[in-house]
CSV table of C-alpha atoms and ligand atoms in Angstrom, one decimal:
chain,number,residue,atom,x,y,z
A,1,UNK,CA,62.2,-16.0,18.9
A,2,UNK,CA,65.4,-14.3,19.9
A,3,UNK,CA,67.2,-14.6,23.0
A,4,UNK,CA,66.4,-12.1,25.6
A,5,UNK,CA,69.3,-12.4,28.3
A,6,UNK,CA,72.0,-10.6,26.0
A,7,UNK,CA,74.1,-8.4,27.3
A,8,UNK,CA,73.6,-4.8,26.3
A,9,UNK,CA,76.5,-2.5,24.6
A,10,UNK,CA,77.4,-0.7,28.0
A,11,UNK,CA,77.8,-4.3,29.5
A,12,UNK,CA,79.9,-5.6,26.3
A,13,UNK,CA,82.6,-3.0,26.7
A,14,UNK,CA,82.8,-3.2,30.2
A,15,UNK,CA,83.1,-6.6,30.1
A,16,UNK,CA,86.2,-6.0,27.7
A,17,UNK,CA,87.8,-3.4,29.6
A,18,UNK,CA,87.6,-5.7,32.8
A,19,UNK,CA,88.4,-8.8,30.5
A,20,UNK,CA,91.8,-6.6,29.8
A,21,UNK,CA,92.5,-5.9,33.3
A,22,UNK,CA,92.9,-9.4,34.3
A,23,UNK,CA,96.1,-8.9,32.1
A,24,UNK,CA,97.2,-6.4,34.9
A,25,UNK,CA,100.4,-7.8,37.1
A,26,UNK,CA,99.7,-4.8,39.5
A,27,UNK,CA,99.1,-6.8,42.7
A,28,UNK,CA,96.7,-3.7,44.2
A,29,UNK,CA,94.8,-2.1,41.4
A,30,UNK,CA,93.8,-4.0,38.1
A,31,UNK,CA,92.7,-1.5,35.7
A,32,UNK,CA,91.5,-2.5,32.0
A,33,UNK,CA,90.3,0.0,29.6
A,34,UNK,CA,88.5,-0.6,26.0
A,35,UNK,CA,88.0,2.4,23.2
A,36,UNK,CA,85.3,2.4,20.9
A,37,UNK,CA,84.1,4.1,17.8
A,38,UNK,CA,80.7,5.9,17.3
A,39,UNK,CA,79.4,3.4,15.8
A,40,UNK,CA,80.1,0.9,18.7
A,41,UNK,CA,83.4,-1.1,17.0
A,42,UNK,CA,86.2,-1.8,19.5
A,43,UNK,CA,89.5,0.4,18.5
A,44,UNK,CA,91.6,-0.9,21.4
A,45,UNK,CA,92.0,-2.2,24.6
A,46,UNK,CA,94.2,-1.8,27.1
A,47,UNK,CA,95.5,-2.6,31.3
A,48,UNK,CA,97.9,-0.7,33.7
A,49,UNK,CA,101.3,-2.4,33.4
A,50,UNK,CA,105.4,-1.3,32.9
A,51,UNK,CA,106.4,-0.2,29.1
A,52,UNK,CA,107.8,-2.6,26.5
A,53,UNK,CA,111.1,-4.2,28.0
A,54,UNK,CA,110.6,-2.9,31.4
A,55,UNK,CA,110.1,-6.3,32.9
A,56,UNK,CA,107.4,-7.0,35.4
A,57,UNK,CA,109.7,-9.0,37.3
A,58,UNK,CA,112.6,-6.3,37.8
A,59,UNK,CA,110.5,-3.4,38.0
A,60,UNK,CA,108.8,-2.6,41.5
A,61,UNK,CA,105.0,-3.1,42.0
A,62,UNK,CA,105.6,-1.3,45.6
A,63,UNK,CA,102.6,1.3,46.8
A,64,UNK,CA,105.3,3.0,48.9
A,65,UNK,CA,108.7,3.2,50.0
A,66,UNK,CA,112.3,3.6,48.2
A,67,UNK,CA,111.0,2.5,44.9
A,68,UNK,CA,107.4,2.2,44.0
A,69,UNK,CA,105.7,1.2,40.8
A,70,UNK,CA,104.5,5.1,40.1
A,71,UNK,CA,106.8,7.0,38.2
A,72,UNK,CA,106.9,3.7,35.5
A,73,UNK,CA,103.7,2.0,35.2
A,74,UNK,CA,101.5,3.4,32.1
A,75,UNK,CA,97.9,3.5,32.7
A,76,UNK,CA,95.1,1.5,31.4
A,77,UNK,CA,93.6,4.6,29.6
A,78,UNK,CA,97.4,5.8,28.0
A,79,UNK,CA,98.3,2.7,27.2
A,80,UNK,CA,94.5,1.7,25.0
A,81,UNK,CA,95.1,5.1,23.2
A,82,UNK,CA,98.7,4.3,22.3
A,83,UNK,CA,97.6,0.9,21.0
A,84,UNK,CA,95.5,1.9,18.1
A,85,UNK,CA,99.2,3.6,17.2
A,86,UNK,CA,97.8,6.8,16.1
A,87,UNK,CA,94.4,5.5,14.7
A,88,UNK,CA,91.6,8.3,14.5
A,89,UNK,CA,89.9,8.0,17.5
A,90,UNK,CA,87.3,11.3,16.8
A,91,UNK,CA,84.2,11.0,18.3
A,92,UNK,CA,85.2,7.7,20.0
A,93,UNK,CA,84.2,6.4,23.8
A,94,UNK,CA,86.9,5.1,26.0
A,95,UNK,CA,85.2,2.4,28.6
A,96,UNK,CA,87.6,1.9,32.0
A,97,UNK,CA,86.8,0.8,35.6
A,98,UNK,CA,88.5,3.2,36.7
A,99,UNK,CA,87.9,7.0,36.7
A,100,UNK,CA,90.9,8.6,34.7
A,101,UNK,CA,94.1,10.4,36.1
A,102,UNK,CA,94.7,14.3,35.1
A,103,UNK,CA,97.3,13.1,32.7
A,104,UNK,CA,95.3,9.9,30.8
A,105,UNK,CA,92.5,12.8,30.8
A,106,UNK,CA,94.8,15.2,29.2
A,107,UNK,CA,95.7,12.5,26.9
A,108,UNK,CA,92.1,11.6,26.3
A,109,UNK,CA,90.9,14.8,25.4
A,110,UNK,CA,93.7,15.5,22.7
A,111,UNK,CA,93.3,12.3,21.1
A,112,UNK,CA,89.6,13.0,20.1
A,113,UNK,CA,87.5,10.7,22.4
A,114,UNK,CA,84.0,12.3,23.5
A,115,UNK,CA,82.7,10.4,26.3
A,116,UNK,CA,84.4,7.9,29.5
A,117,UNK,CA,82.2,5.8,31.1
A,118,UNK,CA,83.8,3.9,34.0
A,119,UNK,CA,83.0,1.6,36.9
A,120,UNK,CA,85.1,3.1,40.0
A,121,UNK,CA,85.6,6.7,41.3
A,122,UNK,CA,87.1,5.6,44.0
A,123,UNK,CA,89.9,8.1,43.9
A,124,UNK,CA,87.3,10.8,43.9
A,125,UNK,CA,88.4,12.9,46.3
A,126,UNK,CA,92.0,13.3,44.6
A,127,UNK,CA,93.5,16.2,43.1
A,128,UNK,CA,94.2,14.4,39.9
A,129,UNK,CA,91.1,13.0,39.8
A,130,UNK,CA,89.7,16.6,40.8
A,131,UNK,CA,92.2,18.2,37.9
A,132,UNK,CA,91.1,15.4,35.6
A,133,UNK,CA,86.6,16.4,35.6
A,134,UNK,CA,87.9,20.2,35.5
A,135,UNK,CA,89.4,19.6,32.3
A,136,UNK,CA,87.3,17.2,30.3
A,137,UNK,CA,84.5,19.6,31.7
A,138,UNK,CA,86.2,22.3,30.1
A,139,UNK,CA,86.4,20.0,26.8
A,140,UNK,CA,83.5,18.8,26.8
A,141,UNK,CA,84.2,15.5,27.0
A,142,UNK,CA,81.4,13.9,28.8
A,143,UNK,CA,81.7,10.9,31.2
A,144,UNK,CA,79.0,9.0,33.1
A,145,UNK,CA,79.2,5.9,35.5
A,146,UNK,CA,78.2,2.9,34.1
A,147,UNK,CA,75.5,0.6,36.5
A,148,UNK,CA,75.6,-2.6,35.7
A,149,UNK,CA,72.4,-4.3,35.5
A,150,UNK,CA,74.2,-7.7,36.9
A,151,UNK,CA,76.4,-8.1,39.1
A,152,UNK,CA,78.4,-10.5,37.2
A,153,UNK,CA,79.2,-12.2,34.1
A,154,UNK,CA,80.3,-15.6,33.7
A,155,UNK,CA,82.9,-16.9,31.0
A,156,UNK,CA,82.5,-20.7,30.6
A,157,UNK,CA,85.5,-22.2,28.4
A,158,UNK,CA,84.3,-25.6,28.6
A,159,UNK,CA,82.8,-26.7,25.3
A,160,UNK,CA,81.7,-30.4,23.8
A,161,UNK,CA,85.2,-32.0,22.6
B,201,LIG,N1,92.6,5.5,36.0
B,201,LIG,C1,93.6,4.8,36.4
B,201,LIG,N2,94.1,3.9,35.5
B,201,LIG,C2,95.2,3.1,35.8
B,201,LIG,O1,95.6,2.3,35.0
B,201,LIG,N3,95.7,3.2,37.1
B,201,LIG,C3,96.8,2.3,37.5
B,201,LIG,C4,98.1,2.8,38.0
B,201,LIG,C5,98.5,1.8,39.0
B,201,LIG,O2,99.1,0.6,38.4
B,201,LIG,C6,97.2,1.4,39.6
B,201,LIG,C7,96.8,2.3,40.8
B,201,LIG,O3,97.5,1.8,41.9
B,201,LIG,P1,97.1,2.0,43.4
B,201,LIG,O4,97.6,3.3,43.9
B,201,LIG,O5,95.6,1.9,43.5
B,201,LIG,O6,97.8,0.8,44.1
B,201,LIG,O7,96.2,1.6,38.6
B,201,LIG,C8,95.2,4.1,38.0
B,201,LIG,C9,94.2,4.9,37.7
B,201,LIG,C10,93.6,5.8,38.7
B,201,LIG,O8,93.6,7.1,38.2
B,202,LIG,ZN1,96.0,7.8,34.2
């Protein structure tokens, strides 16, 4: 008989996204995101972090004051779109635990993805997040929160030798 505790799509790609945002160096927010075709392959994946040859270690990770990490870090949600390096992502579902900005959702919606299903709104009450539902609204992009049906999910990396 088959096993009955496996984890479901929703959880699978979740579990990716997060998987990617332990790649984060962001000391406040780790955010991971995973893209997805129709028929439920993984296109990309992607985490919040400086561009190539910005190094994390002379760039700031400051929340505030004279230099702060905002004008240089690229999102989790950018950055898993430009990863597939202008793959087709029609139709396609981007999975990230974090609800997207106004300007990953502007990116989202031109690049073809249909649906975002995240974790956290916790910047609900933002303008960009505000600016972000008005748009894919106004796309039709849908987006739903995702409840996990556990609270966690173990990786064990010990294996017989
Ligand atoms: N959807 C998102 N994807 C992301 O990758 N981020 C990134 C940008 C920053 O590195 C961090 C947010 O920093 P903080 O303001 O919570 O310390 O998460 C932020 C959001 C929020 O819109
Ligand atoms: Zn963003």
């Amino acid at each position: 008989m088959k096993r009955r505790d496996y984890i479901c799509w929703d959880e699978y790609f979740m579990g990716v996204a997060m998987l990617a945002a332990k790649r984060s160096k962001d000391p406040n927010t780790q955010v991971g995101a995973c893209i997805v075709s129709q028929d439920n392959i993984i296109l990309s994946t992607g985490y919040n972090g400086f561009p190539v040859g910005c190094s994390d270690d002379d760039y700031p990770w400051d929340r505030e004051g004279e230099q702060t990490k905002y004008p240089f870090v690229v999102h989790a949600e950018l950055n898993a779109i430009l990863n597939t390096r202008g793959k087709s992502l029609e139709n396609a579902k981007i999975y990230v635990a974090l609800f997207p900005c106004n300007e990953c959702a502007k990116a989202i919606i031109q690049s073809g993805i249909r649906e975002v299903v995240y974790l956290s709104d916790k910047y609900a009450h933002t303008d960009g997040t505000l600016a972000s539902k008005r748009m894919m609204d106004s796309a039709g992009v849908k987006y739903r929160r995702f409840t996990p049906s556990v609270d966690t999910i173990t990786l064990d990396f010990r294996v017989e030798q």
